[in-house]
Structure formats: C-alpha cells, structure tokens
Amino acid sequence: MMDDELCGYDRAMKALDCLCRAAGDFKPRAAVVLGSGLGSVADEVEDARILSAAEIPGWPLSTAPGHAGRVVMGTLEGCPVILLQGRVHCYEGYSMQDVTFPVRVLGMMGVRQYVATNASGGVDPDFAPGDIVAVRDHINLMGSNPLIGSHEPRWGVRFPDMTRAYSPRLLEMLDRAAAGAGLSLKRGVYAAFMGPSYETPAEVRMARVLGADLVGMSTVPEVIVANAMGMETAVLSCVANKAAGMGDERLTEEDVLRVMAGSSRSLALLIRALMRVLASDDR
C-alpha cells in the first residue's frame, strides 16, 4: 500500500503530470469508471491513448477480478473522455485515500463530470440480474469516510453538501440517453458495505429497512470526493445478483462477472448515448 507521506497533494501532482504528458493537447471533459467486468466499454473510445496504472506514479494497482487497471483517454461520441478500466477497493487493503486518489487526480485534470459504474446486489425485489440502475442516493455503511484527516483546501471544501451528490441534471440526461438508446433504466439507493464478504441476509434486511435498493462494496468514497471537488456525479449500477436472502442462489464471484459481461453491451450503449448528450451540452 501507499506510504502516508505520499498520499497527499504532491503525490497527486506527480500522477497528474504523467497523465498530462500522455494527453498532450487532449483535455477530458468527463471521466467514466468501469466496474467489475465492464472494461470492454473502453474498446469504443476513438483515438485512444492508453496507460497502465503501473506507469502512473502513485496510482494504486487493482487486484480485484474484472479490473484491468488501465487509463484510456480519447473521444467517445464527440465527448473528450478519460476512462478508468477498473478501480481499487478498501477490501484489497487500500486506505480510503488510496481508493479515491484517482478521483483527486481527475478533478485536478479539469474533469467536470464523473460517471462511475459498478456491480451490485439487488435488494429491491423488483430488480433482476442484468438490470441497470441509476443511483439517486447512497447510504455509507463502510464505517469510514475519505475526507477524514487533514484538510487540503486545494481539493475543495471540508464539509461538502451531499444533498445532491447524484446530479439531478445528469440523472435527467441519463433518462434521455436511455430513452434514445431504447434501454430501460431504473433508479435506486445504493448501500455500500466494506466487503469483501458478501452481505448476510440480516444485513440485507437492515439495508432494505434503511431504504436501500442495492448493496455493493465500492463507489461511495469516490462520490464523496468527487462532490467535494465540485464535479457533477452520476453512478450506473448493474444488478449482478439478488442480494443474500432475496433468492435461493449461492453468491459467487464467477456469477457476478458472468452477468456483468452480459450487461456490458447495454451499458456501453447507455454510456455512448450519455456522451452524445454531454457533447451537445455547453455547460
């Protein structure tokens, strides 16, 4: 893991310098983070410039299945975009600061819209494996927060308002993009647990009582930091399975990746449609 003294602004500046040198004149407007099994979306990028995470100073390296650990810069449906093929998780042994380090660098690079994807377990009984859900709010059950510790003013506010953490404007754009692509898009609340064990049936019942429609092990720290840095944020969650206790099936990593692979075409269509909408937007 990363040494504490390298977890601050200087570390981020070194990563930023590496990305900017690779980007040249390219200036990404939006960032898309591709979760478990969804890395194939990056194949759609035109004029792609690709870096492995290992080439970027200080960049955390993913050990999770389905996370390739690459950064892809290019154009998608007319929108300048930077895609992260995979993320790191706290359950890999990384700190909250490491998990959100790429978000910091993207914000410093001038990214305005941060769009994350993930795999989730369906708590809402109406959600089926393969459904794509636009997250409208979250519940942080991870037991920590990436903003804990000394405050760096150059990274945004100390106490970000999370009332509209999931941009209503981007949610409306996602609805338009889904309709234009002929896709069904649901909405829901995502509850984040630390992992890596799947949630127990009792924990799923608790999450449902609290108002969650989905459960997962990522994304929420990224959303907190993206909001603190002033980025518009949206999250697309692919339901990989019924959450524990919601069905009779035993939960396995292989099944999650299989469903994600099956959902990747629909998600790719939706992300492309969203990029078209963003490309035509002058904000």
PDB file of C-alpha atoms in Angstrom:
ATOM      1  CA  MET A   1       0.000   0.000   0.000  1.00  0.00           C
ATOM      2  CA  MET A   2       0.986   3.645  -0.277  1.00  0.00           C
ATOM      3  CA  ASP A   3       3.141   5.360   2.350  1.00  0.00           C
ATOM      4  CA  ASP A   4       1.332   8.051   4.308  1.00  0.00           C
ATOM      5  CA  GLU A   5       3.779  10.744   3.229  1.00  0.00           C
ATOM      6  CA  LEU A   6       2.975  10.032  -0.425  1.00  0.00           C
ATOM      7  CA  CYS A   7      -0.795  10.244  -0.032  1.00  0.00           C
ATOM      8  CA  GLY A   8      -1.131  13.996  -0.386  1.00  0.00           C
ATOM      9  CA  TYR A   9      -1.116  16.741  -2.942  1.00  0.00           C
ATOM     10  CA  ASP A  10       2.467  16.175  -4.111  1.00  0.00           C
ATOM     11  CA  ARG A  11       1.746  12.556  -4.920  1.00  0.00           C
ATOM     12  CA  ALA A  12      -1.309  13.622  -6.928  1.00  0.00           C
ATOM     13  CA  MET A  13       0.745  16.227  -8.806  1.00  0.00           C
ATOM     14  CA  LYS A  14       3.204  13.556  -9.947  1.00  0.00           C
ATOM     15  CA  ALA A  15       0.354  11.415 -11.294  1.00  0.00           C
ATOM     16  CA  LEU A  16      -1.255  14.448 -12.910  1.00  0.00           C
ATOM     17  CA  ASP A  17       2.000  15.378 -14.652  1.00  0.00           C
ATOM     18  CA  CYS A  18       2.275  11.851 -16.081  1.00  0.00           C
ATOM     19  CA  LEU A  19      -1.306  11.908 -17.399  1.00  0.00           C
ATOM     20  CA  CYS A  20      -0.938  15.389 -18.869  1.00  0.00           C
ATOM     21  CA  ARG A  21       2.257  14.443 -20.675  1.00  0.00           C
ATOM     22  CA  ALA A  22       0.482  11.430 -22.204  1.00  0.00           C
ATOM     23  CA  ALA A  23      -2.585  13.514 -23.044  1.00  0.00           C
ATOM     24  CA  GLY A  24      -0.750  16.339 -24.791  1.00  0.00           C
ATOM     25  CA  ASP A  25      -3.369  18.811 -26.035  1.00  0.00           C
ATOM     26  CA  PHE A  26      -6.199  16.455 -25.075  1.00  0.00           C
ATOM     27  CA  LYS A  27      -8.457  17.833 -22.310  1.00  0.00           C
ATOM     28  CA  PRO A  28     -11.001  15.348 -20.907  1.00  0.00           C
ATOM     29  CA  ARG A  29     -14.391  16.741 -20.038  1.00  0.00           C
ATOM     30  CA  ALA A  30     -15.868  13.608 -18.481  1.00  0.00           C
ATOM     31  CA  ALA A  31     -14.493  10.598 -16.650  1.00  0.00           C
ATOM     32  CA  VAL A  32     -16.048   7.146 -16.672  1.00  0.00           C
ATOM     33  CA  VAL A  33     -15.004   4.495 -14.150  1.00  0.00           C
ATOM     34  CA  LEU A  34     -15.673   0.956 -15.325  1.00  0.00           C
ATOM     35  CA  GLY A  35     -16.503  -1.519 -12.570  1.00  0.00           C
ATOM     36  CA  SER A  36     -16.346  -5.319 -12.366  1.00  0.00           C
ATOM     37  CA  GLY A  37     -16.374  -6.982 -15.776  1.00  0.00           C
ATOM     38  CA  LEU A  38     -17.250  -3.764 -17.637  1.00  0.00           C
ATOM     39  CA  GLY A  39     -13.834  -2.815 -19.004  1.00  0.00           C
ATOM     40  CA  SER A  40     -14.827  -3.644 -22.589  1.00  0.00           C
ATOM     41  CA  VAL A  41     -16.597  -0.265 -22.834  1.00  0.00           C
ATOM     42  CA  ALA A  42     -13.137   1.263 -23.280  1.00  0.00           C
ATOM     43  CA  ASP A  43     -12.881  -0.515 -26.644  1.00  0.00           C
ATOM     44  CA  GLU A  44     -15.348   2.052 -28.027  1.00  0.00           C
ATOM     45  CA  VAL A  45     -13.020   5.035 -27.476  1.00  0.00           C
ATOM     46  CA  GLU A  46     -11.629   6.716 -30.611  1.00  0.00           C
ATOM     47  CA  ASP A  47      -8.015   7.908 -30.912  1.00  0.00           C
ATOM     48  CA  ALA A  48      -7.301   6.166 -27.647  1.00  0.00           C
ATOM     49  CA  ARG A  49      -4.207   6.921 -25.603  1.00  0.00           C
ATOM     50  CA  ILE A  50      -3.674   4.131 -23.084  1.00  0.00           C
ATOM     51  CA  LEU A  51      -1.617   3.970 -19.916  1.00  0.00           C
ATOM     52  CA  SER A  52      -1.365   1.091 -17.491  1.00  0.00           C
ATOM     53  CA  ALA A  53      -1.870   2.004 -13.866  1.00  0.00           C
ATOM     54  CA  ALA A  54       1.684   0.812 -13.186  1.00  0.00           C
ATOM     55  CA  GLU A  55       3.043   3.587 -15.449  1.00  0.00           C
ATOM     56  CA  ILE A  56       1.437   6.377 -13.396  1.00  0.00           C
ATOM     57  CA  PRO A  57       3.375   7.448 -10.281  1.00  0.00           C
ATOM     58  CA  GLY A  58       1.458   6.752  -7.079  1.00  0.00           C
ATOM     59  CA  TRP A  59      -1.521   5.223  -8.875  1.00  0.00           C
ATOM     60  CA  PRO A  60      -3.000   2.317  -6.850  1.00  0.00           C
ATOM     61  CA  LEU A  61      -2.960  -1.078  -8.579  1.00  0.00           C
ATOM     62  CA  SER A  62      -6.121  -3.194  -8.624  1.00  0.00           C
ATOM     63  CA  THR A  63      -6.033  -6.821  -7.506  1.00  0.00           C
ATOM     64  CA  ALA A  64      -9.773  -7.438  -7.975  1.00  0.00           C
ATOM     65  CA  PRO A  65     -11.027  -9.743 -10.763  1.00  0.00           C
ATOM     66  CA  GLY A  66     -12.514  -7.920 -13.738  1.00  0.00           C
ATOM     67  CA  HIS A  67     -10.447  -4.745 -13.166  1.00  0.00           C
ATOM     68  CA  ALA A  68      -7.776  -4.353 -15.857  1.00  0.00           C
ATOM     69  CA  GLY A  69      -6.025  -1.373 -14.284  1.00  0.00           C
ATOM     70  CA  ARG A  70      -5.699   0.860 -17.352  1.00  0.00           C
ATOM     71  CA  VAL A  71      -6.397   4.515 -18.094  1.00  0.00           C
ATOM     72  CA  VAL A  72      -7.822   5.248 -21.554  1.00  0.00           C
ATOM     73  CA  MET A  73      -8.083   8.789 -22.946  1.00  0.00           C
ATOM     74  CA  GLY A  74      -9.895   9.660 -26.160  1.00  0.00           C
ATOM     75  CA  THR A  75     -13.193  10.652 -27.719  1.00  0.00           C
ATOM     76  CA  LEU A  76     -16.482   8.858 -27.245  1.00  0.00           C
ATOM     77  CA  GLU A  77     -19.439  10.099 -29.306  1.00  0.00           C
ATOM     78  CA  GLY A  78     -17.816  13.501 -29.661  1.00  0.00           C
ATOM     79  CA  CYS A  79     -17.108  13.913 -25.941  1.00  0.00           C
ATOM     80  CA  PRO A  80     -13.497  14.071 -24.703  1.00  0.00           C
ATOM     81  CA  VAL A  81     -13.376  11.385 -22.040  1.00  0.00           C
ATOM     82  CA  ILE A  82     -10.982   9.566 -19.751  1.00  0.00           C
ATOM     83  CA  LEU A  83     -11.925   6.022 -18.760  1.00  0.00           C
ATOM     84  CA  LEU A  84     -10.574   4.027 -15.853  1.00  0.00           C
ATOM     85  CA  GLN A  85     -10.684   0.309 -16.575  1.00  0.00           C
ATOM     86  CA  GLY A  86     -11.147  -0.781 -13.008  1.00  0.00           C
ATOM     87  CA  ARG A  87     -10.854   0.712  -9.537  1.00  0.00           C
ATOM     88  CA  VAL A  88      -9.314  -0.278  -6.229  1.00  0.00           C
ATOM     89  CA  HIS A  89     -11.296  -1.142  -3.118  1.00  0.00           C
ATOM     90  CA  CYS A  90     -10.793  -0.852   0.616  1.00  0.00           C
ATOM     91  CA  TYR A  91     -11.204  -4.623   0.884  1.00  0.00           C
ATOM     92  CA  GLU A  92      -7.959  -5.015  -1.091  1.00  0.00           C
ATOM     93  CA  GLY A  93      -6.198  -3.382   1.837  1.00  0.00           C
ATOM     94  CA  TYR A  94      -6.163   0.130   0.418  1.00  0.00           C
ATOM     95  CA  SER A  95      -6.993   3.172   2.510  1.00  0.00           C
ATOM     96  CA  MET A  96      -9.883   5.477   1.690  1.00  0.00           C
ATOM     97  CA  GLN A  97      -7.294   7.985   0.478  1.00  0.00           C
ATOM     98  CA  ASP A  98      -5.813   5.438  -1.942  1.00  0.00           C
ATOM     99  CA  VAL A  99      -9.253   4.389  -3.181  1.00  0.00           C
ATOM    100  CA  THR A 100     -10.115   7.997  -4.023  1.00  0.00           C
ATOM    101  CA  PHE A 101      -6.675   9.030  -5.280  1.00  0.00           C
ATOM    102  CA  PRO A 102      -7.681   8.677  -8.970  1.00  0.00           C
ATOM    103  CA  VAL A 103     -10.712  10.902  -8.332  1.00  0.00           C
ATOM    104  CA  ARG A 104      -8.428  13.592  -6.914  1.00  0.00           C
ATOM    105  CA  VAL A 105      -6.181  13.450  -9.969  1.00  0.00           C
ATOM    106  CA  LEU A 106      -9.123  13.556 -12.388  1.00  0.00           C
ATOM    107  CA  GLY A 107     -10.528  16.605 -10.612  1.00  0.00           C
ATOM    108  CA  MET A 108      -7.146  18.326 -10.827  1.00  0.00           C
ATOM    109  CA  MET A 109      -7.053  17.476 -14.544  1.00  0.00           C
ATOM    110  CA  GLY A 110     -10.229  19.507 -15.081  1.00  0.00           C
ATOM    111  CA  VAL A 111     -12.809  16.738 -15.377  1.00  0.00           C
ATOM    112  CA  ARG A 112     -16.286  18.210 -14.933  1.00  0.00           C
ATOM    113  CA  GLN A 113     -18.495  15.109 -14.975  1.00  0.00           C
ATOM    114  CA  TYR A 114     -17.615  11.956 -13.030  1.00  0.00           C
ATOM    115  CA  VAL A 115     -19.589   8.868 -14.072  1.00  0.00           C
ATOM    116  CA  ALA A 116     -18.951   5.622 -12.200  1.00  0.00           C
ATOM    117  CA  THR A 117     -20.242   2.131 -12.836  1.00  0.00           C
ATOM    118  CA  ASN A 118     -20.335  -0.829 -10.507  1.00  0.00           C
ATOM    119  CA  ALA A 119     -21.797  -4.258  -9.879  1.00  0.00           C
ATOM    120  CA  SER A 120     -24.365  -4.612  -7.122  1.00  0.00           C
ATOM    121  CA  GLY A 121     -26.710  -6.978  -5.373  1.00  0.00           C
ATOM    122  CA  GLY A 122     -30.399  -6.280  -5.799  1.00  0.00           C
ATOM    123  CA  VAL A 123     -32.258  -5.549  -2.566  1.00  0.00           C
ATOM    124  CA  ASP A 124     -35.415  -4.283  -4.245  1.00  0.00           C
ATOM    125  CA  PRO A 125     -37.343  -7.474  -5.154  1.00  0.00           C
ATOM    126  CA  ASP A 126     -38.291  -5.885  -8.478  1.00  0.00           C
ATOM    127  CA  PHE A 127     -34.638  -5.661  -9.537  1.00  0.00           C
ATOM    128  CA  ALA A 128     -33.383  -8.615 -11.581  1.00  0.00           C
ATOM    129  CA  PRO A 129     -29.840  -9.616 -12.591  1.00  0.00           C
ATOM    130  CA  GLY A 130     -28.864  -7.603 -15.643  1.00  0.00           C
ATOM    131  CA  ASP A 131     -30.916  -4.511 -14.740  1.00  0.00           C
ATOM    132  CA  ILE A 132     -29.137  -1.159 -14.983  1.00  0.00           C
ATOM    133  CA  VAL A 133     -29.951   1.273 -12.194  1.00  0.00           C
ATOM    134  CA  ALA A 134     -29.114   4.979 -11.997  1.00  0.00           C
ATOM    135  CA  VAL A 135     -28.181   5.613  -8.370  1.00  0.00           C
ATOM    136  CA  ARG A 136     -30.105   8.562  -6.908  1.00  0.00           C
ATOM    137  CA  ASP A 137     -28.657   8.475  -3.389  1.00  0.00           C
ATOM    138  CA  HIS A 138     -26.484   6.334  -1.156  1.00  0.00           C
ATOM    139  CA  ILE A 139     -26.081   5.037   2.395  1.00  0.00           C
ATOM    140  CA  ASN A 140     -22.483   4.794   3.615  1.00  0.00           C
ATOM    141  CA  LEU A 141     -22.168   1.653   5.747  1.00  0.00           C
ATOM    142  CA  MET A 142     -18.416   1.291   5.193  1.00  0.00           C
ATOM    143  CA  GLY A 143     -17.513   2.675   8.604  1.00  0.00           C
ATOM    144  CA  SER A 144     -15.241   5.403   7.272  1.00  0.00           C
ATOM    145  CA  ASN A 145     -15.103   8.482   5.048  1.00  0.00           C
ATOM    146  CA  PRO A 146     -12.364   9.536   2.584  1.00  0.00           C
ATOM    147  CA  LEU A 147     -12.393  13.113   3.913  1.00  0.00           C
ATOM    148  CA  ILE A 148     -11.210  12.049   7.388  1.00  0.00           C
ATOM    149  CA  GLY A 149      -7.791  13.522   8.219  1.00  0.00           C
ATOM    150  CA  SER A 150      -6.011  16.768   7.497  1.00  0.00           C
ATOM    151  CA  HIS A 151      -7.799  19.028   5.015  1.00  0.00           C
ATOM    152  CA  GLU A 152      -6.201  20.115   1.727  1.00  0.00           C
ATOM    153  CA  PRO A 153      -8.013  23.337   0.642  1.00  0.00           C
ATOM    154  CA  ARG A 154      -6.843  22.930  -2.967  1.00  0.00           C
ATOM    155  CA  TRP A 155      -9.014  19.802  -3.137  1.00  0.00           C
ATOM    156  CA  GLY A 156     -12.290  21.508  -2.344  1.00  0.00           C
ATOM    157  CA  VAL A 157     -14.437  22.126   0.690  1.00  0.00           C
ATOM    158  CA  ARG A 158     -14.017  20.470   4.075  1.00  0.00           C
ATOM    159  CA  PHE A 159     -17.742  19.811   4.612  1.00  0.00           C
ATOM    160  CA  PRO A 160     -19.380  19.105   1.216  1.00  0.00           C
ATOM    161  CA  ASP A 161     -23.160  19.207   0.989  1.00  0.00           C
ATOM    162  CA  MET A 162     -24.330  15.757  -0.143  1.00  0.00           C
ATOM    163  CA  THR A 163     -27.987  16.694  -0.737  1.00  0.00           C
ATOM    164  CA  ARG A 164     -27.475  16.465  -4.496  1.00  0.00           C
ATOM    165  CA  ALA A 165     -24.497  14.139  -4.522  1.00  0.00           C
ATOM    166  CA  TYR A 166     -26.005  12.438  -7.571  1.00  0.00           C
ATOM    167  CA  SER A 167     -26.526  15.274 -10.014  1.00  0.00           C
ATOM    168  CA  PRO A 168     -30.219  15.757 -10.892  1.00  0.00           C
ATOM    169  CA  ARG A 169     -29.043  17.200 -14.207  1.00  0.00           C
ATOM    170  CA  LEU A 170     -27.028  14.088 -15.047  1.00  0.00           C
ATOM    171  CA  LEU A 171     -29.879  11.841 -13.911  1.00  0.00           C
ATOM    172  CA  GLU A 172     -32.168  13.644 -16.347  1.00  0.00           C
ATOM    173  CA  MET A 173     -29.527  13.264 -19.067  1.00  0.00           C
ATOM    174  CA  LEU A 174     -29.283   9.547 -18.303  1.00  0.00           C
ATOM    175  CA  ASP A 175     -33.051   9.196 -18.665  1.00  0.00           C
ATOM    176  CA  ARG A 176     -32.853  10.904 -22.063  1.00  0.00           C
ATOM    177  CA  ALA A 177     -29.874   8.826 -23.095  1.00  0.00           C
ATOM    178  CA  ALA A 178     -31.599   5.574 -22.097  1.00  0.00           C
ATOM    179  CA  ALA A 179     -34.779   6.513 -23.954  1.00  0.00           C
ATOM    180  CA  GLY A 180     -32.765   7.395 -27.054  1.00  0.00           C
ATOM    181  CA  ALA A 181     -30.901   4.082 -26.902  1.00  0.00           C
ATOM    182  CA  GLY A 182     -34.093   2.091 -26.309  1.00  0.00           C
ATOM    183  CA  LEU A 183     -32.921   0.903 -22.896  1.00  0.00           C
ATOM    184  CA  SER A 184     -34.761   0.525 -19.606  1.00  0.00           C
ATOM    185  CA  LEU A 185     -33.159   2.494 -16.769  1.00  0.00           C
ATOM    186  CA  LYS A 186     -34.298   2.186 -13.188  1.00  0.00           C
ATOM    187  CA  ARG A 187     -33.407   4.346 -10.176  1.00  0.00           C
ATOM    188  CA  GLY A 188     -32.407   3.327  -6.700  1.00  0.00           C
ATOM    189  CA  VAL A 189     -30.458   3.930  -3.496  1.00  0.00           C
ATOM    190  CA  TYR A 190     -27.080   2.196  -3.120  1.00  0.00           C
ATOM    191  CA  ALA A 191     -25.793   0.996   0.273  1.00  0.00           C
ATOM    192  CA  ALA A 192     -22.029   0.484   0.467  1.00  0.00           C
ATOM    193  CA  PHE A 193     -20.502  -2.155   2.737  1.00  0.00           C
ATOM    194  CA  MET A 194     -16.764  -2.676   3.247  1.00  0.00           C
ATOM    195  CA  GLY A 195     -16.587  -6.248   1.884  1.00  0.00           C
ATOM    196  CA  PRO A 196     -15.065  -8.487   0.646  1.00  0.00           C
ATOM    197  CA  SER A 197     -17.540 -10.956   2.121  1.00  0.00           C
ATOM    198  CA  TYR A 198     -20.993 -10.648   0.636  1.00  0.00           C
ATOM    199  CA  GLU A 199     -23.640  -9.208   2.925  1.00  0.00           C
ATOM    200  CA  THR A 200     -25.543 -11.543   5.233  1.00  0.00           C
ATOM    201  CA  PRO A 201     -29.319 -11.903   4.833  1.00  0.00           C
ATOM    202  CA  ALA A 202     -29.729  -9.921   8.065  1.00  0.00           C
ATOM    203  CA  GLU A 203     -27.546  -7.110   6.740  1.00  0.00           C
ATOM    204  CA  VAL A 204     -29.562  -7.052   3.528  1.00  0.00           C
ATOM    205  CA  ARG A 205     -32.808  -6.840   5.530  1.00  0.00           C
ATOM    206  CA  MET A 206     -31.292  -3.959   7.522  1.00  0.00           C
ATOM    207  CA  ALA A 207     -30.262  -2.167   4.320  1.00  0.00           C
ATOM    208  CA  ARG A 208     -33.762  -2.597   2.944  1.00  0.00           C
ATOM    209  CA  VAL A 209     -35.304  -1.138   6.108  1.00  0.00           C
ATOM    210  CA  LEU A 210     -32.919   1.820   5.819  1.00  0.00           C
ATOM    211  CA  GLY A 211     -34.141   2.484   2.288  1.00  0.00           C
ATOM    212  CA  ALA A 212     -31.534   0.767   0.112  1.00  0.00           C
ATOM    213  CA  ASP A 213     -32.406  -0.818  -3.227  1.00  0.00           C
ATOM    214  CA  LEU A 214     -28.871  -2.049  -3.969  1.00  0.00           C
ATOM    215  CA  VAL A 215     -25.834  -3.198  -1.997  1.00  0.00           C
ATOM    216  CA  GLY A 216     -22.181  -3.153  -3.023  1.00  0.00           C
ATOM    217  CA  MET A 217     -18.581  -2.649  -1.909  1.00  0.00           C
ATOM    218  CA  SER A 218     -17.380   0.437  -3.760  1.00  0.00           C
ATOM    219  CA  THR A 219     -18.150   3.815  -5.355  1.00  0.00           C
ATOM    220  CA  VAL A 220     -19.443   5.764  -2.347  1.00  0.00           C
ATOM    221  CA  PRO A 221     -15.969   7.067  -1.329  1.00  0.00           C
ATOM    222  CA  GLU A 222     -15.445   8.203  -4.943  1.00  0.00           C
ATOM    223  CA  VAL A 223     -18.770  10.036  -4.972  1.00  0.00           C
ATOM    224  CA  ILE A 224     -17.949  11.850  -1.714  1.00  0.00           C
ATOM    225  CA  VAL A 225     -14.602  13.082  -3.045  1.00  0.00           C
ATOM    226  CA  ALA A 226     -15.978  13.980  -6.489  1.00  0.00           C
ATOM    227  CA  ASN A 227     -18.617  16.138  -4.824  1.00  0.00           C
ATOM    228  CA  ALA A 228     -16.080  17.779  -2.534  1.00  0.00           C
ATOM    229  CA  MET A 229     -14.047  18.702  -5.626  1.00  0.00           C
ATOM    230  CA  GLY A 230     -17.075  20.168  -7.401  1.00  0.00           C
ATOM    231  CA  MET A 231     -17.613  17.522 -10.070  1.00  0.00           C
ATOM    232  CA  GLU A 232     -21.082  16.577 -11.280  1.00  0.00           C
ATOM    233  CA  THR A 233     -21.518  12.928 -10.413  1.00  0.00           C
ATOM    234  CA  ALA A 234     -23.597  10.021 -11.681  1.00  0.00           C
ATOM    235  CA  VAL A 235     -23.453   6.298 -10.958  1.00  0.00           C
ATOM    236  CA  LEU A 236     -24.771   3.405 -13.041  1.00  0.00           C
ATOM    237  CA  SER A 237     -25.117   0.155 -11.115  1.00  0.00           C
ATOM    238  CA  CYS A 238     -25.543  -3.184 -12.858  1.00  0.00           C
ATOM    239  CA  VAL A 239     -27.502  -5.671 -10.765  1.00  0.00           C
ATOM    240  CA  ALA A 240     -25.372  -8.830 -10.768  1.00  0.00           C
ATOM    241  CA  ASN A 241     -27.494 -10.938  -8.465  1.00  0.00           C
ATOM    242  CA  LYS A 242     -30.280 -10.919  -5.943  1.00  0.00           C
ATOM    243  CA  ALA A 243     -28.759  -9.882  -2.607  1.00  0.00           C
ATOM    244  CA  ALA A 244     -28.302 -12.523   0.099  1.00  0.00           C
ATOM    245  CA  GLY A 245     -31.624 -13.824   1.373  1.00  0.00           C
ATOM    246  CA  MET A 246     -33.541 -12.390  -1.614  1.00  0.00           C
ATOM    247  CA  GLY A 247     -33.198 -15.640  -3.549  1.00  0.00           C
ATOM    248  CA  ASP A 248     -32.037 -19.244  -3.182  1.00  0.00           C
ATOM    249  CA  GLU A 249     -28.841 -18.958  -5.224  1.00  0.00           C
ATOM    250  CA  ARG A 250     -25.422 -19.059  -3.590  1.00  0.00           C
ATOM    251  CA  LEU A 251     -23.449 -15.874  -4.376  1.00  0.00           C
ATOM    252  CA  THR A 252     -20.198 -16.347  -6.288  1.00  0.00           C
ATOM    253  CA  GLU A 253     -17.641 -14.062  -7.895  1.00  0.00           C
ATOM    254  CA  GLU A 254     -17.890 -16.016 -11.151  1.00  0.00           C
ATOM    255  CA  ASP A 255     -21.621 -15.366 -11.429  1.00  0.00           C
ATOM    256  CA  VAL A 256     -21.096 -11.643 -10.848  1.00  0.00           C
ATOM    257  CA  LEU A 257     -18.556 -11.418 -13.680  1.00  0.00           C
ATOM    258  CA  ARG A 258     -20.746 -13.515 -15.983  1.00  0.00           C
ATOM    259  CA  VAL A 259     -23.768 -11.232 -15.519  1.00  0.00           C
ATOM    260  CA  MET A 260     -21.575  -8.136 -15.885  1.00  0.00           C
ATOM    261  CA  ALA A 261     -20.195  -9.461 -19.176  1.00  0.00           C
ATOM    262  CA  GLY A 262     -23.765  -9.956 -20.392  1.00  0.00           C
ATOM    263  CA  SER A 263     -24.704  -6.418 -19.345  1.00  0.00           C
ATOM    264  CA  SER A 264     -21.670  -4.743 -20.893  1.00  0.00           C
ATOM    265  CA  ARG A 265     -23.310  -4.206 -24.301  1.00  0.00           C
ATOM    266  CA  SER A 266     -26.317  -2.396 -22.805  1.00  0.00           C
ATOM    267  CA  LEU A 267     -24.093  -0.353 -20.519  1.00  0.00           C
ATOM    268  CA  ALA A 268     -21.829   0.553 -23.427  1.00  0.00           C
ATOM    269  CA  LEU A 269     -24.842   1.750 -25.412  1.00  0.00           C
ATOM    270  CA  LEU A 270     -26.021   3.840 -22.459  1.00  0.00           C
ATOM    271  CA  ILE A 271     -22.620   5.400 -21.819  1.00  0.00           C
ATOM    272  CA  ARG A 272     -22.233   6.239 -25.511  1.00  0.00           C
ATOM    273  CA  ALA A 273     -25.688   7.823 -25.514  1.00  0.00           C
ATOM    274  CA  LEU A 274     -24.810   9.851 -22.405  1.00  0.00           C
ATOM    275  CA  MET A 275     -21.586  11.049 -24.030  1.00  0.00           C
ATOM    276  CA  ARG A 276     -23.616  12.242 -27.047  1.00  0.00           C
ATOM    277  CA  VAL A 277     -25.855  14.242 -24.736  1.00  0.00           C
ATOM    278  CA  LEU A 278     -22.837  15.698 -22.909  1.00  0.00           C
ATOM    279  CA  ALA A 279     -21.110  16.560 -26.186  1.00  0.00           C
ATOM    280  CA  SER A 280     -24.113  18.655 -27.194  1.00  0.00           C
ATOM    281  CA  ASP A 281     -24.298  20.385 -23.805  1.00  0.00           C
ATOM    282  CA  ASP A 282     -22.495  23.724 -23.470  1.00  0.00           C
ATOM    283  CA  ARG A 283     -22.023  23.648 -19.699  1.00  0.00           C
TER     284      ARG A 283
END
